[in-house]
Amino acid sequence: MKNTKPLILLDTDLNTDCGDAGAIALLHALADSNEAEIIGIGVSVSNPDTAYALMAVNDYYGRADLPIGQYQGEPPIELHDGHAFVRAMRAMCVAPLPDPLPDTTALYRSALAGQADRSVTMVAIGFHNTLQRLLESAPDEISPLDGVALVRAKVKQLVVMGGQYPDSSSIPFFHKGSEYNFWRAPVAAAHVCENWPTPIVFTGYELGETLRGGRTLIAKTPADNPVRVAYEASNNVNGRHAWDETAIWYGVCGASRGGVRYFDEVRGTNTVSRENGANVFIEGPGPHVYLKKTLPDEDYSWIFDEFQTRP
């Protein structure tokens, strides 16, 4: 029988927000439920602690052999930000990392080259420097295709947690007017929006801002769970905004699951400023989609909690 599970290649920053750990836990739990297959995870920041933190989670879920990679390019992106939750997760890593650790570009090219055409869903819940470098990669011993051609051949869709929809002008942070993932690497975000050769689905700031994930990690998972430790170390013992979980959920389940429709899809074109990452979405024919919630917030938060606390 043909494998119909989505093949997920994840790109994460896992450095500024414990929500990335919660989203990775959600992905592992969906894979444990036979709803997805994870083919690799790349880290989009330069801080070397993040790879160890990621390995701690993979090992906890019994996937220490899952291919991982880390951004090793210039300029560095968050080389050493000193987040307590990342250090706490790294301290829990007992499985060895590959030495040397593959760069994300090599990891992504290898993961894509080995799959059937248009079979991979890439999910990006961090910055886009890694995706830009993939698009700009040249043919090599891994594949005779350049990055754009390889993505066009192997990727079904890209799901991005980034931006706000239909525009980011009302975001109230110190980077006012742009969402963090776009603001932190705006040129890369704009490059990906303009040049990615497959459909892109965006889950925006507004989608996850009122949702919560990880609310029951402390009550329902053991002390050796590195995801629980991440939430404890970052003082999010009652959960965290579930921005990244929305991208994982859609990447695996799509707009509907089990007869329940979780999202409406709005088609058009997303434009990102190269100066500050501000975005504007224009509805109409186009290669992009952004999502709208169809259910009460608690319905999403409950199911995220339920999956994140599975053994």
Coordinates of C-alpha atoms in Angstrom, one line a residue:
M1 CA 0.0 0.0 0.0
K2 CA 1.3 3.5 -0.9
N3 CA 2.5 5.5 2.1
T4 CA 0.1 8.4 2.5
K5 CA 1.6 9.9 5.6
P6 CA 3.1 13.4 5.0
L7 CA 6.9 13.4 5.0
I8 CA 7.9 16.4 7.2
L9 CA 11.2 18.2 7.0
L10 CA 11.3 20.8 9.8
D11 CA 13.3 24.0 10.1
T12 CA 13.3 25.5 13.6
D13 CA 15.2 28.2 15.5
L14 CA 14.8 26.6 19.0
N15 CA 16.7 29.4 20.6
T16 CA 14.4 32.3 21.5
D17 CA 11.2 30.6 22.5
C18 CA 10.4 27.4 24.3
G19 CA 7.4 27.2 22.0
D20 CA 9.6 25.6 19.4
A21 CA 10.3 22.7 21.8
G22 CA 6.5 22.3 22.3
A23 CA 6.0 22.3 18.5
I24 CA 8.7 19.7 18.1
A25 CA 7.0 17.6 20.8
L26 CA 3.7 17.9 18.9
L27 CA 5.4 16.7 15.7
H28 CA 7.0 13.7 17.4
A29 CA 3.6 12.8 19.0
L30 CA 1.9 13.0 15.6
A31 CA 4.6 10.7 14.1
D32 CA 4.1 8.3 17.1
S33 CA 0.4 8.2 16.1
N34 CA 1.4 7.2 12.6
E35 CA 0.1 10.5 11.1
A36 CA 3.5 11.7 9.8
E37 CA 7.0 10.7 9.1
I38 CA 9.8 13.0 10.1
I39 CA 12.7 12.9 7.6
G40 CA 15.0 15.5 9.2
I41 CA 15.2 18.7 11.4
G42 CA 17.4 21.6 10.8
V43 CA 18.3 24.5 13.1
S44 CA 18.3 28.0 11.7
V45 CA 20.4 29.7 14.4
S46 CA 24.2 29.6 15.0
N47 CA 24.1 28.9 18.8
P48 CA 25.7 25.4 19.0
D49 CA 23.7 24.6 22.1
T50 CA 20.5 24.4 20.0
A51 CA 21.6 21.2 18.2
Y52 CA 22.1 19.5 21.6
A53 CA 18.7 20.7 22.8
L54 CA 17.1 19.3 19.7
M55 CA 18.9 16.0 20.1
A56 CA 17.6 15.8 23.7
V57 CA 14.0 16.0 22.4
N58 CA 14.6 13.6 19.6
D59 CA 16.2 11.1 22.0
Y60 CA 13.3 11.4 24.5
Y61 CA 10.9 10.4 21.8
G62 CA 13.1 7.5 20.6
R63 CA 14.4 9.2 17.5
A64 CA 18.1 9.9 18.3
D65 CA 19.0 8.7 14.8
L66 CA 16.8 11.4 13.1
P67 CA 19.0 13.4 10.8
I68 CA 19.7 16.9 12.1
G69 CA 21.7 19.9 10.9
Q70 CA 22.6 23.4 12.0
Y71 CA 23.1 26.7 10.2
Q72 CA 26.8 27.3 9.9
G73 CA 26.7 30.3 7.5
E74 CA 27.6 33.9 7.6
P75 CA 26.5 36.2 9.2
P76 CA 25.8 34.3 12.4
I77 CA 22.2 34.3 13.5
E78 CA 21.8 34.3 17.3
L79 CA 25.2 32.8 18.0
H80 CA 25.0 32.9 21.8
D81 CA 21.8 34.4 23.2
G82 CA 22.2 32.7 26.6
H83 CA 18.6 31.5 26.9
A84 CA 18.2 29.5 30.1
F85 CA 15.8 26.9 28.5
V86 CA 18.3 26.1 25.8
R87 CA 21.1 25.5 28.3
A88 CA 18.8 23.4 30.5
M89 CA 17.8 21.2 27.5
R90 CA 21.4 20.8 26.4
A91 CA 22.3 19.5 29.8
M92 CA 19.8 16.7 29.2
C93 CA 21.4 15.6 26.0
V94 CA 23.0 12.1 26.4
A95 CA 22.9 10.9 22.8
P96 CA 26.0 11.7 20.7
L97 CA 25.7 14.2 17.9
P98 CA 27.3 13.6 14.5
D99 CA 30.8 15.0 14.3
P100 CA 31.0 17.2 12.3
L101 CA 27.3 18.2 12.4
P102 CA 25.9 18.6 8.9
D103 CA 25.1 22.2 7.8
T104 CA 21.4 22.7 7.2
T105 CA 21.9 23.1 3.4
A106 CA 23.6 19.7 3.1
L107 CA 20.9 18.1 5.4
Y108 CA 18.0 19.5 3.4
R109 CA 19.5 18.6 0.0
S110 CA 20.2 15.1 1.2
A111 CA 16.8 14.7 2.8
L112 CA 15.0 16.0 -0.3
A113 CA 17.1 14.1 -2.9
G114 CA 16.1 10.8 -1.4
Q115 CA 12.4 11.3 -1.6
A116 CA 9.8 10.9 -4.4
D117 CA 8.8 13.9 -6.4
R118 CA 6.4 16.4 -4.7
S119 CA 6.2 14.2 -1.6
V120 CA 7.8 16.4 1.1
T121 CA 6.2 19.1 3.3
M122 CA 8.7 21.5 4.7
V123 CA 7.6 23.3 7.8
A124 CA 9.6 26.5 8.9
I125 CA 9.0 27.8 12.5
G126 CA 12.1 30.0 12.7
F127 CA 14.1 32.3 10.5
H128 CA 14.5 31.9 6.7
N129 CA 18.3 32.2 6.3
T130 CA 18.4 28.4 6.0
L131 CA 15.7 28.3 3.3
Q132 CA 17.4 31.0 1.3
R133 CA 20.7 29.1 1.4
L134 CA 18.8 26.0 0.2
L135 CA 17.4 27.9 -2.8
E136 CA 20.8 29.3 -3.6
S137 CA 22.6 26.0 -3.4
A138 CA 24.4 24.7 -6.4
P139 CA 24.4 21.2 -7.9
D140 CA 26.7 18.8 -6.0
E141 CA 27.5 15.2 -5.2
I142 CA 24.1 14.9 -3.4
S143 CA 22.0 16.0 -6.4
P144 CA 22.6 17.3 -9.9
L145 CA 19.8 19.8 -9.4
D146 CA 20.4 23.3 -8.0
G147 CA 18.4 24.4 -5.0
V148 CA 15.4 25.9 -6.8
A149 CA 15.1 22.9 -9.1
L150 CA 15.5 20.4 -6.2
V151 CA 12.8 22.1 -4.1
R152 CA 10.5 22.3 -7.2
A153 CA 11.0 18.6 -7.8
K154 CA 10.7 17.2 -4.3
V155 CA 8.6 19.6 -2.2
K156 CA 4.8 19.5 -2.1
Q157 CA 4.4 22.6 0.0
L158 CA 6.1 24.9 2.5
V159 CA 4.3 25.8 5.7
V160 CA 5.7 28.9 7.4
M161 CA 5.0 30.4 10.8
G162 CA 5.7 34.0 10.1
G163 CA 4.0 37.3 9.5
Q164 CA 0.6 38.6 10.5
Y165 CA -2.5 38.5 8.2
P166 CA -3.7 40.3 6.2
D167 CA -0.9 42.7 7.2
S168 CA 1.5 43.1 10.1
S169 CA 1.1 46.8 10.8
S170 CA -0.6 46.3 14.2
I171 CA 2.0 44.0 15.8
P172 CA 2.9 45.8 19.0
F173 CA 6.5 44.7 19.8
F174 CA 9.8 46.6 19.8
H175 CA 10.0 45.5 16.1
K176 CA 6.6 47.1 15.7
G177 CA 5.0 46.5 12.3
S178 CA 6.6 43.1 11.7
E179 CA 6.4 39.6 13.2
Y180 CA 9.6 38.3 14.9
N181 CA 10.5 35.5 12.5
F182 CA 10.4 37.9 9.5
W183 CA 11.9 40.8 11.4
R184 CA 15.0 38.9 12.5
A185 CA 16.1 38.0 9.0
P186 CA 14.0 40.2 6.7
V187 CA 16.0 39.8 3.5
A188 CA 15.8 36.0 3.8
A189 CA 12.1 36.1 4.5
A190 CA 11.5 38.3 1.4
H191 CA 13.7 36.1 -0.8
V192 CA 11.8 33.0 0.2
C193 CA 8.4 34.6 -0.4
E194 CA 9.5 35.8 -3.8
N195 CA 11.4 32.8 -5.1
W196 CA 10.1 29.6 -3.4
P197 CA 8.9 27.5 -6.3
T198 CA 6.0 25.6 -4.6
P199 CA 2.9 26.7 -2.8
I200 CA 3.5 28.4 0.6
V201 CA 1.0 28.3 3.5
F202 CA 1.4 30.9 6.2
T203 CA 0.3 30.6 9.8
G204 CA 0.4 34.1 11.3
Y205 CA 1.1 35.8 14.6
E206 CA -2.6 36.4 15.0
L207 CA -3.4 32.7 14.7
G208 CA -1.3 31.5 17.7
E209 CA -1.3 34.6 19.9
T210 CA -4.6 33.6 21.6
L211 CA -3.8 29.8 21.7
R212 CA -1.8 28.0 24.4
G213 CA 0.4 25.0 24.2
G214 CA 2.3 23.1 26.9
R215 CA -0.1 23.9 29.7
T216 CA -0.1 20.5 31.2
L217 CA 3.5 19.5 30.6
I218 CA 4.5 19.9 34.3
A219 CA 1.4 18.0 35.6
K220 CA 1.4 15.2 33.1
T221 CA 5.0 14.4 31.9
P222 CA 8.0 13.2 33.9
A223 CA 10.9 15.4 35.1
D224 CA 13.2 13.9 32.5
N225 CA 11.1 15.3 29.6
P226 CA 13.3 18.0 28.0
V227 CA 10.3 19.8 26.6
R228 CA 8.9 20.1 30.1
V229 CA 12.3 21.3 31.3
A230 CA 12.2 24.0 28.5
Y231 CA 8.9 25.4 29.7
E232 CA 10.0 25.3 33.4
A233 CA 13.3 27.0 32.7
S234 CA 11.7 29.8 30.7
N235 CA 9.0 30.4 33.4
N236 CA 6.2 29.2 31.2
V237 CA 4.9 26.6 33.6
N238 CA 1.3 27.4 32.6
G239 CA 2.0 27.1 28.9
R240 CA 3.1 29.4 26.1
H241 CA 1.5 31.1 23.0
A242 CA 1.1 28.3 20.4
W243 CA 2.3 30.0 17.3
D244 CA 4.6 27.2 16.1
E245 CA 2.1 24.5 16.9
T246 CA -0.3 25.8 14.3
A247 CA 2.3 25.3 11.5
I248 CA 3.1 21.8 12.7
W249 CA -0.6 20.9 12.9
Y250 CA -1.4 22.2 9.4
G251 CA 1.8 20.6 7.9
V252 CA 0.7 17.2 9.2
C253 CA -3.1 17.4 9.2
G254 CA -4.0 20.0 6.6
A255 CA -7.1 22.2 7.0
S256 CA -9.1 19.2 8.3
R257 CA -8.6 16.2 10.5
G258 CA -11.1 13.5 11.5
G259 CA -14.0 15.3 9.9
V260 CA -13.2 18.5 11.9
R261 CA -12.2 21.6 9.9
Y262 CA -9.5 23.5 11.8
F263 CA -8.7 26.2 9.3
D264 CA -10.0 28.2 6.4
E265 CA -7.5 29.0 3.6
V266 CA -7.2 32.4 2.1
R267 CA -5.4 32.5 -1.3
G268 CA -3.3 35.4 -2.7
T269 CA 0.2 36.8 -2.6
N270 CA 2.3 37.6 0.5
T271 CA 4.9 40.4 0.2
V272 CA 7.6 40.9 2.8
S273 CA 9.8 44.0 3.2
R274 CA 13.5 43.4 2.9
E275 CA 14.1 46.3 5.3
N276 CA 12.1 45.3 8.4
G277 CA 10.1 42.1 7.6
A278 CA 6.7 43.8 7.5
N279 CA 4.3 41.9 5.4
V280 CA 1.1 42.6 3.4
F281 CA -1.1 39.8 1.9
I282 CA -3.3 40.6 -1.1
E283 CA -6.1 38.2 -1.8
G284 CA -6.7 36.8 -5.2
P285 CA -5.0 34.3 -7.5
G286 CA -1.5 33.6 -6.3
P287 CA 1.0 31.0 -4.9
H288 CA 0.3 31.7 -1.2
V289 CA -2.3 30.9 1.4
Y290 CA -2.8 32.2 4.9
L291 CA -4.9 30.4 7.5
K292 CA -7.9 31.5 9.6
K293 CA -9.2 29.6 12.6
T294 CA -12.6 28.0 12.4
L295 CA -13.0 26.7 16.0
P296 CA -12.9 28.2 19.5
D297 CA -9.4 28.8 20.9
E298 CA -9.7 26.2 23.6
D299 CA -10.3 23.4 21.0
Y300 CA -6.8 24.0 19.5
S301 CA -5.2 24.5 22.9
W302 CA -6.7 21.3 24.3
I303 CA -5.6 19.1 21.4
F304 CA -2.0 20.6 21.5
D305 CA -1.8 19.8 25.2
E306 CA -3.1 16.3 24.6
F307 CA -0.5 15.4 22.1
Q308 CA 2.4 17.2 23.8
T309 CA 1.8 15.2 27.0
R310 CA 1.6 11.7 25.3
P311 CA 4.3 9.3 26.6

